[in-house]
Tab-separated table of C-alpha atoms in Angstrom:
chain	number	residue	atom	x	y	z
P	1	MET	CA	-0.170	0.445	0.326
P	2	ILE	CA	1.541	3.434	-1.121
P	3	GLY	CA	1.093	5.656	1.731
P	4	GLY	CA	-0.335	9.022	1.872
P	5	THR	CA	-2.687	10.485	-0.526
P	6	THR	CA	-1.738	12.718	-3.677
P	7	THR	CA	-2.805	15.961	-1.858
P	8	ASP	CA	-0.805	14.900	1.177
P	9	ARG	CA	2.327	14.356	-1.165
P	10	GLU	CA	1.827	17.589	-3.055
P	11	GLY	CA	1.310	19.387	0.198
P	12	THR	CA	4.690	17.704	1.522
P	13	GLY	CA	6.688	18.693	-1.813
P	14	ARG	CA	5.511	22.428	-1.426
P	15	LEU	CA	6.478	22.302	1.985
P	16	THR	CA	9.868	21.045	1.147
P	17	ALA	CA	10.138	23.871	-1.741
P	18	VAL	CA	9.335	26.246	0.515
P	19	THR	CA	11.378	25.351	3.366
P	20	ARG	CA	14.715	25.020	0.589
P	21	TRP	CA	14.023	28.268	-0.997
P	22	TRP	CA	13.838	29.930	2.932
P	23	ARG	CA	17.193	28.405	3.305
P	24	ARG	CA	18.661	29.914	0.637
P	25	VAL	CA	17.605	33.155	1.352
P	26	PHE	CA	19.821	32.350	4.791
P	27	SER	CA	22.678	30.781	3.084
P	28	TYR	CA	23.774	32.999	0.099
P	29	ALA	CA	23.340	36.207	-1.674
P	30	GLY	CA	21.014	35.001	-4.485
P	31	ASP	CA	17.645	36.001	-6.079
P	32	GLU	CA	15.735	34.770	-3.236
P	33	ARG	CA	17.346	37.231	-0.719
P	34	ALA	CA	16.911	39.827	-3.237
P	35	THR	CA	13.358	39.038	-3.453
P	36	VAL	CA	13.101	39.381	0.486
P	37	LEU	CA	15.234	42.578	0.815
P	38	VAL	CA	13.044	44.285	-1.945
P	39	ILE	CA	9.650	43.161	-0.211
P	40	GLY	CA	10.952	44.261	3.453
P	41	LYS	CA	12.274	47.948	1.694
P	42	SER	CA	8.867	48.212	0.028
P	43	ILE	CA	6.768	47.348	3.252
P	44	LEU	CA	9.243	50.314	4.808
P	45	ALA	CA	9.036	52.977	2.279
P	46	ALA	CA	5.244	52.345	2.092
P	47	THR	CA	4.529	52.607	5.422
P	48	ILE	CA	6.622	55.690	6.150
P	49	ALA	CA	4.671	57.126	3.125
P	50	TRP	CA	1.589	56.209	4.379
P	51	ALA	CA	2.558	58.176	7.901
P	52	ILE	CA	3.252	61.401	6.162
P	53	ALA	CA	0.171	61.647	3.748
P	54	TYR	CA	-1.968	60.479	6.499
P	55	ASP	CA	-1.225	61.370	9.817
P	56	VAL	CA	1.192	64.470	9.041
P	57	LEU	CA	-0.378	66.027	5.458
P	58	HIS	CA	-3.961	64.789	6.568
P	59	SER	CA	-4.551	63.821	2.631
P	60	ARG	CA	-7.709	62.888	1.404
P	61	SER	CA	-6.304	60.117	-0.807
P	62	PRO	CA	-3.082	59.143	0.874
P	63	ALA	CA	-2.832	55.984	-0.584
P	64	PHE	CA	-0.954	57.845	-3.569
P	65	ALA	CA	2.056	58.216	-1.360
P	66	PRO	CA	2.805	54.336	-0.655
P	67	PHE	CA	1.486	53.091	-3.891
P	68	SER	CA	4.391	55.390	-5.638
P	69	ALA	CA	6.798	54.297	-3.029
P	70	VAL	CA	6.285	50.412	-4.011
P	71	LEU	CA	5.997	50.971	-7.600
P	72	ILE	CA	9.545	52.666	-8.340
P	73	MET	CA	11.079	49.693	-5.690
P	74	GLN	CA	13.414	48.274	-8.318
P	75	VAL	CA	16.273	45.659	-7.829
P	76	THR	CA	18.743	48.539	-8.595
P	77	VAL	CA	19.431	52.276	-7.450
P	78	TYR	CA	19.933	53.443	-10.904
P	79	ARG	CA	16.307	51.728	-12.214
P	80	SER	CA	14.632	53.074	-9.018
P	81	ILE	CA	15.801	56.533	-9.995
P	82	LEU	CA	15.122	55.911	-13.668
P	83	GLN	CA	11.404	54.835	-13.114
P	84	SER	CA	10.967	57.464	-10.326
P	85	LEU	CA	11.554	60.226	-13.112
P	86	ARG	CA	9.248	58.530	-15.557
P	87	TYR	CA	6.455	57.807	-12.972
P	88	VAL	CA	6.368	61.498	-11.978
P	89	GLY	CA	6.474	62.847	-15.399
P	90	ALA	CA	3.890	60.205	-16.035
P	91	VAL	CA	1.552	61.359	-13.161
P	92	VAL	CA	2.101	65.481	-13.996
P	93	ALA	CA	1.181	64.761	-17.389
P	94	GLY	CA	-2.198	62.852	-16.623
P	95	VAL	CA	-2.952	65.322	-14.473
P	96	LEU	CA	-2.231	68.239	-16.505
P	97	VAL	CA	-4.327	66.924	-19.025
P	98	GLN	CA	-7.191	66.347	-16.722
P	99	ALA	CA	-6.837	69.580	-15.500
P	100	ALA	CA	-6.521	71.516	-18.844
P	101	LEU	CA	-9.568	69.657	-20.302
P	102	GLY	CA	-11.834	69.448	-17.133
P	103	PHE	CA	-11.319	73.269	-16.570
P	104	LEU	CA	-12.084	74.092	-20.555
P	105	ALA	CA	-14.767	71.672	-20.702
P	106	GLY	CA	-16.135	70.641	-17.336
P	107	PRO	CA	-16.784	67.224	-15.544
P	108	ASP	CA	-18.925	65.491	-18.147
P	109	LEU	CA	-18.995	62.264	-19.647
P	110	LEU	CA	-17.596	63.959	-23.209
P	111	THR	CA	-14.840	65.521	-21.669
P	112	PHE	CA	-13.711	62.219	-20.069
P	113	ALA	CA	-13.587	60.420	-23.445
P	114	LEU	CA	-11.101	63.396	-24.468
P	115	VAL	CA	-8.870	62.969	-21.302
P	116	ALA	CA	-9.117	59.268	-21.931
P	117	LEU	CA	-7.902	59.897	-25.779
P	118	VAL	CA	-5.123	62.387	-24.762
P	119	ALA	CA	-3.860	60.410	-22.164
P	120	LEU	CA	-3.912	56.950	-23.391
P	121	THR	CA	-1.875	58.815	-26.187
P	122	ILE	CA	0.570	60.579	-24.536
P	123	GLY	CA	1.591	57.140	-22.819
P	124	ARG	CA	2.584	55.855	-25.964
P	125	TRP	CA	5.784	58.078	-25.822
P	126	HIS	CA	8.419	56.148	-25.774
P	127	VAL	CA	10.597	58.358	-23.137
P	128	LEU	CA	7.712	57.452	-20.374
P	129	GLY	CA	8.949	53.248	-20.911
P	130	VAL	CA	7.247	50.923	-18.901
P	131	GLN	CA	5.509	53.910	-17.093
P	132	GLY	CA	3.428	55.203	-20.051
P	133	PRO	CA	0.094	53.810	-18.922
P	134	GLN	CA	0.682	55.801	-15.818
P	135	VAL	CA	-0.251	58.544	-17.550
P	136	ALA	CA	-3.980	57.751	-18.166
P	137	THR	CA	-4.164	56.034	-14.488
P	138	ALA	CA	-3.475	59.954	-13.513
P	139	ALA	CA	-5.933	61.372	-15.650
P	140	PHE	CA	-8.621	59.375	-14.471
P	141	PHE	CA	-7.720	59.761	-10.588
P	142	ALA	CA	-7.467	63.055	-11.232
P	143	PHE	CA	-11.016	63.169	-12.787
P	144	ALA	CA	-12.713	61.444	-10.106
P	145	THR	CA	-10.911	63.852	-7.854
P	146	TYR	CA	-11.927	66.658	-9.840
P	147	THR	CA	-15.727	65.905	-10.053
P	148	SER	CA	-15.784	65.217	-6.385
P	149	ALA	CA	-14.542	68.702	-5.325
P	150	SER	CA	-17.442	71.399	-4.872
P	151	SER	CA	-15.271	74.613	-5.975
P	152	GLY	CA	-13.012	75.850	-8.734
P	153	SER	CA	-9.867	76.324	-5.833
P	154	GLU	CA	-10.543	73.042	-4.235
P	155	ARG	CA	-10.125	71.108	-7.430
P	156	PHE	CA	-6.822	73.077	-7.777
P	157	PHE	CA	-5.724	71.735	-4.339
P	158	ARG	CA	-6.813	68.397	-4.781
P	159	LEU	CA	-4.828	67.987	-8.200
P	160	GLY	CA	-2.049	69.549	-7.087
P	161	GLU	CA	-2.300	67.045	-3.777
P	162	ILE	CA	-1.872	64.420	-5.791
P	163	VAL	CA	1.464	65.325	-7.585
P	164	LEU	CA	2.778	66.482	-3.998
P	165	LEU	CA	1.631	63.006	-2.687
P	166	VAL	CA	3.482	60.842	-5.763
P	167	LEU	CA	6.451	63.297	-5.643
P	168	ILE	CA	6.777	62.189	-1.553
P	169	GLY	CA	6.319	58.580	-2.184
P	170	CYS	CA	8.895	58.661	-4.999
P	171	ALA	CA	11.294	60.411	-2.889
P	172	ILE	CA	10.720	58.010	0.044
P	173	GLY	CA	11.027	55.055	-2.315
P	174	THR	CA	14.347	56.033	-4.057
P	175	ALA	CA	15.433	57.243	-0.312
P	176	VAL	CA	14.976	53.792	1.141
P	177	ASN	CA	16.580	52.069	-1.630
P	178	VAL	CA	19.428	54.133	-1.747
P	179	LEU	CA	19.987	54.188	2.131
P	180	VAL	CA	19.109	50.715	3.151
P	181	ALA	CA	21.144	48.063	1.749
P	182	PRO	CA	21.310	49.517	-1.674
P	183	PRO	CA	21.791	46.175	-3.831
P	184	LEU	CA	25.381	46.062	-5.309
P	185	ARG	CA	25.828	42.914	-7.335
P	186	TYR	CA	29.393	42.386	-8.494
P	187	ARG	CA	28.771	38.845	-7.857
P	188	SER	CA	25.749	38.422	-10.347
P	189	ALA	CA	28.013	39.006	-13.082
P	190	GLU	CA	30.243	36.109	-11.944
P	191	TYR	CA	26.581	33.864	-11.438
P	192	SER	CA	26.167	34.882	-15.349
P	193	ILE	CA	29.403	33.281	-16.243
P	194	HIS	CA	28.950	30.305	-14.061
P	195	SER	CA	25.511	29.691	-15.473
P	196	LEU	CA	27.051	29.629	-19.190
P	197	ALA	CA	29.953	27.692	-18.432
P	198	HIS	CA	27.665	24.887	-16.393
P	199	THR	CA	25.671	24.923	-19.657
P	200	LEU	CA	29.016	24.089	-21.987
P	201	HIS	CA	30.744	22.051	-19.567
P	202	ASP	CA	27.343	19.485	-19.203
P	203	LEU	CA	26.973	19.289	-23.059
P	204	LEU	CA	30.575	18.589	-24.074
P	205	SER	CA	30.380	15.969	-20.874
P	206	GLU	CA	27.778	14.231	-22.749
P	207	ILE	CA	29.435	14.222	-26.203
P	208	TYR	CA	32.727	13.452	-25.522
P	209	PRO	CA	32.621	10.053	-23.801
P	210	VAL	CA	30.308	8.474	-26.638
P	211	LEU	CA	32.687	9.867	-29.609
P	212	ALA	CA	35.309	8.001	-27.841
P	213	GLU	CA	33.381	4.776	-28.008
P	214	GLY	CA	32.778	5.469	-32.044
P	215	VAL	CA	30.110	6.894	-34.276
P	216	PRO	CA	27.169	7.939	-32.528
P	217	ASP	CA	23.539	6.905	-33.792
P	218	GLU	CA	21.066	9.177	-35.210
P	219	GLU	CA	19.132	9.375	-31.939
P	220	THR	CA	21.978	10.358	-29.368
P	221	THR	CA	23.304	13.341	-32.095
P	222	GLY	CA	19.952	14.175	-32.718
P	223	ARG	CA	19.589	14.991	-28.722
P	224	TRP	CA	22.802	16.570	-29.009
P	225	ARG	CA	21.510	19.206	-31.415
P	226	ALA	CA	18.304	20.052	-29.664
P	227	ARG	CA	20.132	20.690	-26.126
P	228	ALA	CA	22.470	22.584	-28.211
P	229	ALA	CA	19.699	24.800	-30.198
P	230	HIS	CA	17.876	25.296	-26.652
P	231	THR	CA	21.111	27.327	-25.033
P	232	GLY	CA	19.852	30.390	-26.548
P	233	GLU	CA	17.358	31.016	-23.743
P	234	MET	CA	20.541	30.346	-21.078
P	235	ILE	CA	22.436	33.097	-22.856
P	236	GLY	CA	19.498	35.644	-22.647
P	237	GLN	CA	19.248	34.998	-18.959
P	238	ALA	CA	22.759	35.047	-18.509
P	239	ARG	CA	23.143	38.593	-20.474
P	240	SER	CA	20.141	39.458	-18.490
P	241	GLY	CA	21.857	38.756	-15.474
P	242	PHE	CA	25.118	40.561	-16.168
P	243	GLN	CA	23.026	43.694	-17.390
P	244	THR	CA	21.478	43.861	-13.882
P	245	ALA	CA	25.047	43.660	-12.170
P	246	LYS	CA	26.364	46.491	-14.383
P	247	GLU	CA	23.581	48.677	-13.561
P	248	SER	CA	23.480	47.871	-9.499
P	249	THR	CA	26.792	49.724	-9.541
P	250	LEU	CA	25.281	53.130	-11.106
P	251	LEU	CA	24.602	55.735	-8.745
P	252	ASN	CA	24.918	53.451	-5.949
P	253	PRO	CA	27.057	54.665	-2.937
P	254	ARG	CA	28.373	51.481	-1.879
P	255	ARG	CA	30.992	51.477	-4.501
P	256	LEU	CA	32.519	54.107	-2.953
P	257	ILE	CA	33.252	52.007	-0.033
P	258	ARG	CA	36.826	50.261	0.139
P	259	ARG	CA	35.845	46.708	-0.062
P	260	TYR	CA	33.914	47.225	-3.336
P	261	ARG	CA	36.816	49.064	-4.798
P	262	GLY	CA	39.467	46.878	-6.757
P	263	HIS	CA	36.585	44.221	-8.294
P	264	PRO	CA	37.439	43.267	-12.002
P	265	GLY	CA	36.043	45.730	-14.382
P	266	PHE	CA	32.631	44.668	-15.937
P	267	GLN	CA	34.156	44.847	-19.221
P	268	ASP	CA	36.463	42.089	-18.345
P	269	TYR	CA	33.370	40.082	-17.548
P	270	GLU	CA	31.426	41.280	-20.372
P	271	ALA	CA	34.310	39.957	-22.651
P	272	VAL	CA	34.331	36.509	-21.235
P	273	LEU	CA	30.473	36.294	-21.120
P	274	GLY	CA	30.662	37.123	-24.649
P	275	ALA	CA	33.282	34.183	-24.995
P	276	LEU	CA	31.298	32.004	-23.737
P	277	GLU	CA	28.238	32.784	-26.070
P	278	ARG	CA	30.074	32.660	-29.003
P	279	THR	CA	31.837	29.090	-27.871
P	280	LEU	CA	28.084	27.744	-27.467
P	281	TYR	CA	27.193	28.731	-30.459
P	282	GLN	CA	30.273	26.822	-31.908
P	283	VAL	CA	29.215	23.903	-29.794
P	284	ALA	CA	25.899	24.015	-31.405
P	285	ALA	CA	27.389	24.277	-34.933
P	286	LEU	CA	29.626	20.995	-33.804
P	287	THR	CA	26.887	19.254	-33.117
P	288	ARG	CA	24.869	19.819	-36.336
P	289	GLY	CA	27.981	18.567	-38.273
P	290	LEU	CA	27.806	15.299	-36.143
P	291	ASP	CA	23.994	14.855	-36.635
P	292	ARG	CA	24.312	15.779	-40.396
P	293	TYR	CA	27.279	13.251	-41.232
P	294	ARG	CA	26.849	9.759	-39.747
P	295	GLU	CA	27.885	7.523	-42.473
P	296	GLU	CA	30.446	5.015	-41.353
P	297	ASP	CA	34.314	4.806	-43.071
P	298	GLU	CA	37.108	3.566	-41.882
P	299	ALA	CA	38.786	6.714	-40.730
P	300	ARG	CA	35.968	8.032	-38.884
P	301	LYS	CA	36.255	6.120	-35.385
P	302	PRO	CA	40.359	7.262	-34.904
P	303	PHE	CA	39.067	10.590	-35.832
P	304	LEU	CA	36.655	10.836	-33.311
P	305	ARG	CA	38.609	9.390	-30.897
P	306	ARG	CA	41.026	12.101	-30.924
P	307	TYR	CA	38.174	14.591	-31.090
P	308	ALA	CA	36.408	13.137	-27.976
P	309	ALA	CA	39.767	14.218	-26.097
P	310	PHE	CA	40.378	17.123	-27.305
P	311	LEU	CA	36.552	18.109	-26.104
P	312	GLU	CA	37.209	16.463	-22.869
P	313	SER	CA	39.902	18.499	-22.410
P	314	VAL	CA	37.701	21.646	-23.563
P	315	SER	CA	35.128	20.479	-21.023
P	316	THR	CA	37.731	20.474	-18.416
P	317	VAL	CA	38.487	24.516	-19.013
P	318	ALA	CA	34.929	25.015	-18.907
P	319	ALA	CA	34.894	23.542	-15.651
P	320	VAL	CA	37.055	26.248	-14.501
P	321	LEU	CA	34.969	28.557	-15.367
P	322	THR	CA	32.048	27.221	-13.354
P	323	THR	CA	33.692	28.476	-10.227
P	324	LEU	CA	34.974	31.568	-11.228
P	325	ASP	CA	35.567	33.588	-8.370
P	326	GLU	CA	37.120	37.233	-7.892
P	327	THR	CA	39.011	36.449	-4.586
P	328	THR	CA	40.831	33.752	-6.832
P	329	LEU	CA	41.142	35.087	-9.766
P	330	ARG	CA	44.878	34.977	-10.462
P	331	GLN	CA	45.256	31.378	-9.242
P	332	GLN	CA	42.359	30.272	-11.641
P	333	ALA	CA	43.358	32.515	-14.675
P	334	LYS	CA	47.081	30.769	-14.386
P	335	ARG	CA	44.797	27.326	-14.150
P	336	LEU	CA	43.105	28.269	-17.332
P	337	GLU	CA	46.231	29.212	-18.816
P	338	ARG	CA	47.819	25.693	-18.353
P	339	LEU	CA	44.473	23.790	-19.294
P	340	THR	CA	44.065	25.597	-22.591
P	341	GLY	CA	47.307	25.035	-23.145
P	342	GLU	CA	46.840	21.387	-23.260
P	343	ALA	CA	43.311	21.711	-24.852
P	344	GLU	CA	45.653	23.414	-27.837
P	345	ALA	CA	47.885	20.318	-27.872
P	346	HIS	CA	44.723	18.148	-28.352
P	347	ARG	CA	43.377	20.145	-31.376
P	348	ALA	CA	46.906	20.023	-32.834
P	349	GLU	CA	46.947	15.779	-32.262
P	350	VAL	CA	43.065	16.313	-33.883
P	351	VAL	CA	44.971	17.955	-37.016
P	352	GLU	CA	47.728	15.743	-37.430
P	353	GLU	CA	45.147	12.925	-37.321
P	354	THR	CA	43.443	14.470	-40.246
P	355	GLU	CA	46.712	14.811	-42.060
P	356	ARG	CA	47.693	10.964	-40.941
P	357	LEU	CA	44.299	9.351	-42.467
P	358	SER	CA	44.569	11.865	-45.335
P	359	LEU	CA	40.999	13.240	-44.456
P	360	SER	CA	39.915	16.217	-46.685
P	361	LEU	CA	39.090	19.168	-44.672
P	362	ALA	CA	37.089	20.556	-47.993
P	363	ASP	CA	34.915	17.593	-48.855
P	364	PRO	CA	31.494	19.016	-48.114
P	365	SER	CA	30.030	15.482	-47.886
P	366	ALA	CA	32.382	14.741	-44.341
P	367	PRO	CA	32.211	16.424	-41.412
P	368	TYR	CA	36.110	16.653	-40.630
P	369	GLY	CA	36.283	19.985	-41.980
P	370	ILE	CA	33.105	21.615	-39.878
P	371	LEU	CA	35.030	19.720	-36.564
P	372	VAL	CA	38.298	21.244	-37.026
P	373	THR	CA	37.261	24.564	-38.212
P	374	GLU	CA	34.872	24.228	-34.556
P	375	ALA	CA	38.022	23.406	-32.757
P	376	THR	CA	40.358	25.712	-33.933
P	377	ARG	CA	37.591	28.560	-32.982
P	378	LEU	CA	36.680	27.175	-29.822
P	379	MET	CA	40.564	27.410	-28.555
P	380	GLU	CA	40.701	31.219	-29.875
P	381	GLU	CA	37.990	31.992	-27.642
P	382	PHE	CA	39.339	30.088	-24.838
P	383	ARG	CA	42.677	31.732	-25.503
P	384	HIS	CA	41.101	35.215	-25.305
P	385	THR	CA	38.971	34.706	-22.180
P	386	CYS	CA	42.480	33.655	-20.374
P	387	ASP	CA	44.317	36.738	-21.876
P	388	VAL	CA	41.169	38.820	-20.259
P	389	LEU	CA	41.252	37.018	-16.804
P	390	LEU	CA	44.967	37.318	-16.562
P	391	ASP	CA	44.627	40.909	-16.929
P	392	ALA	CA	41.993	41.520	-14.756
P	393	ALA	CA	43.755	39.664	-11.924
P	394	GLN	CA	46.309	42.303	-12.229
P	395	VAL	CA	44.003	44.733	-11.711
P	396	THR	CA	42.738	43.387	-8.507
P	397	GLU	CA	45.795	42.832	-6.784
């Protein structure tokens, strides 16, 4: 008898997942801890904004302040300030549209339609970015406020109050993000490199043992090709993480602290990330070559054994990049230099094998030319990576 119902097992699984999530929060500075930090800072900013709007200013619409404070709380200080400026611009534009049309045409249905038309049109302006829809939102709230006021002076006051509350909320949200543990994600650049290096290492580790045994079958090469084709998603995620890390230093006061100086330049990590991206594309081309040509010939097995040894040495280089750490960058760069030299020696053996077997590298009906070309390109990228990291290591010393 199987113990427990499906619902019980699902509940246990969810509890385990939640427990692991919180364990990651307290274990290391990753996405989970960043999420908790943003939520905590949003609560703090919203509470302060509400207290000022409700208890100090006695506003009739105090929710505008905490809403604004939470809305502009972003994962980096740069994004908070950028979105704050865009949001304030969108709100001011919406209120001005309502003020102009409301006082000219009066608070009737036709005026609302005109306000909606103008506000939605302005909201399409690319300068406002993702805050564009807030033009219409602000205009609609302003229209409701306008219609509920009893006199012209009160209408002016209520519309001005909306803008003031938004300014207060944005100022508080930005201040909290800057002053309370402003996110500084140097390590996110390393994580981006780790993710691509893991992808490359895992893919090569699946390929080279099979090639060492002989010619792979159609199902195997097709699986390699499909897996390599899906690395584009990983590349996009890594690039996004790197961009977030790069943005985290802009307008961030923590970058001035001594212990945050001496990090490798982002241009160095970006060069490594770009090399890994190109390497994954080259491995994808390699898998296409293996999948396209599967005919048996006398030279295929000894050539593939040499090529398997080369790919194994390349996977060892990728394994080092999966643990790239700025605190041991010089040692890792030296190790990469040595391993890249060994991989280059294996590539040379591949070329020698093609000459010994008199294989034609220009024959389009055979895979040898493609595989040798991609091997050469792989080595060029890894040599470039070693040079970049060695230069970066000298800067951090």
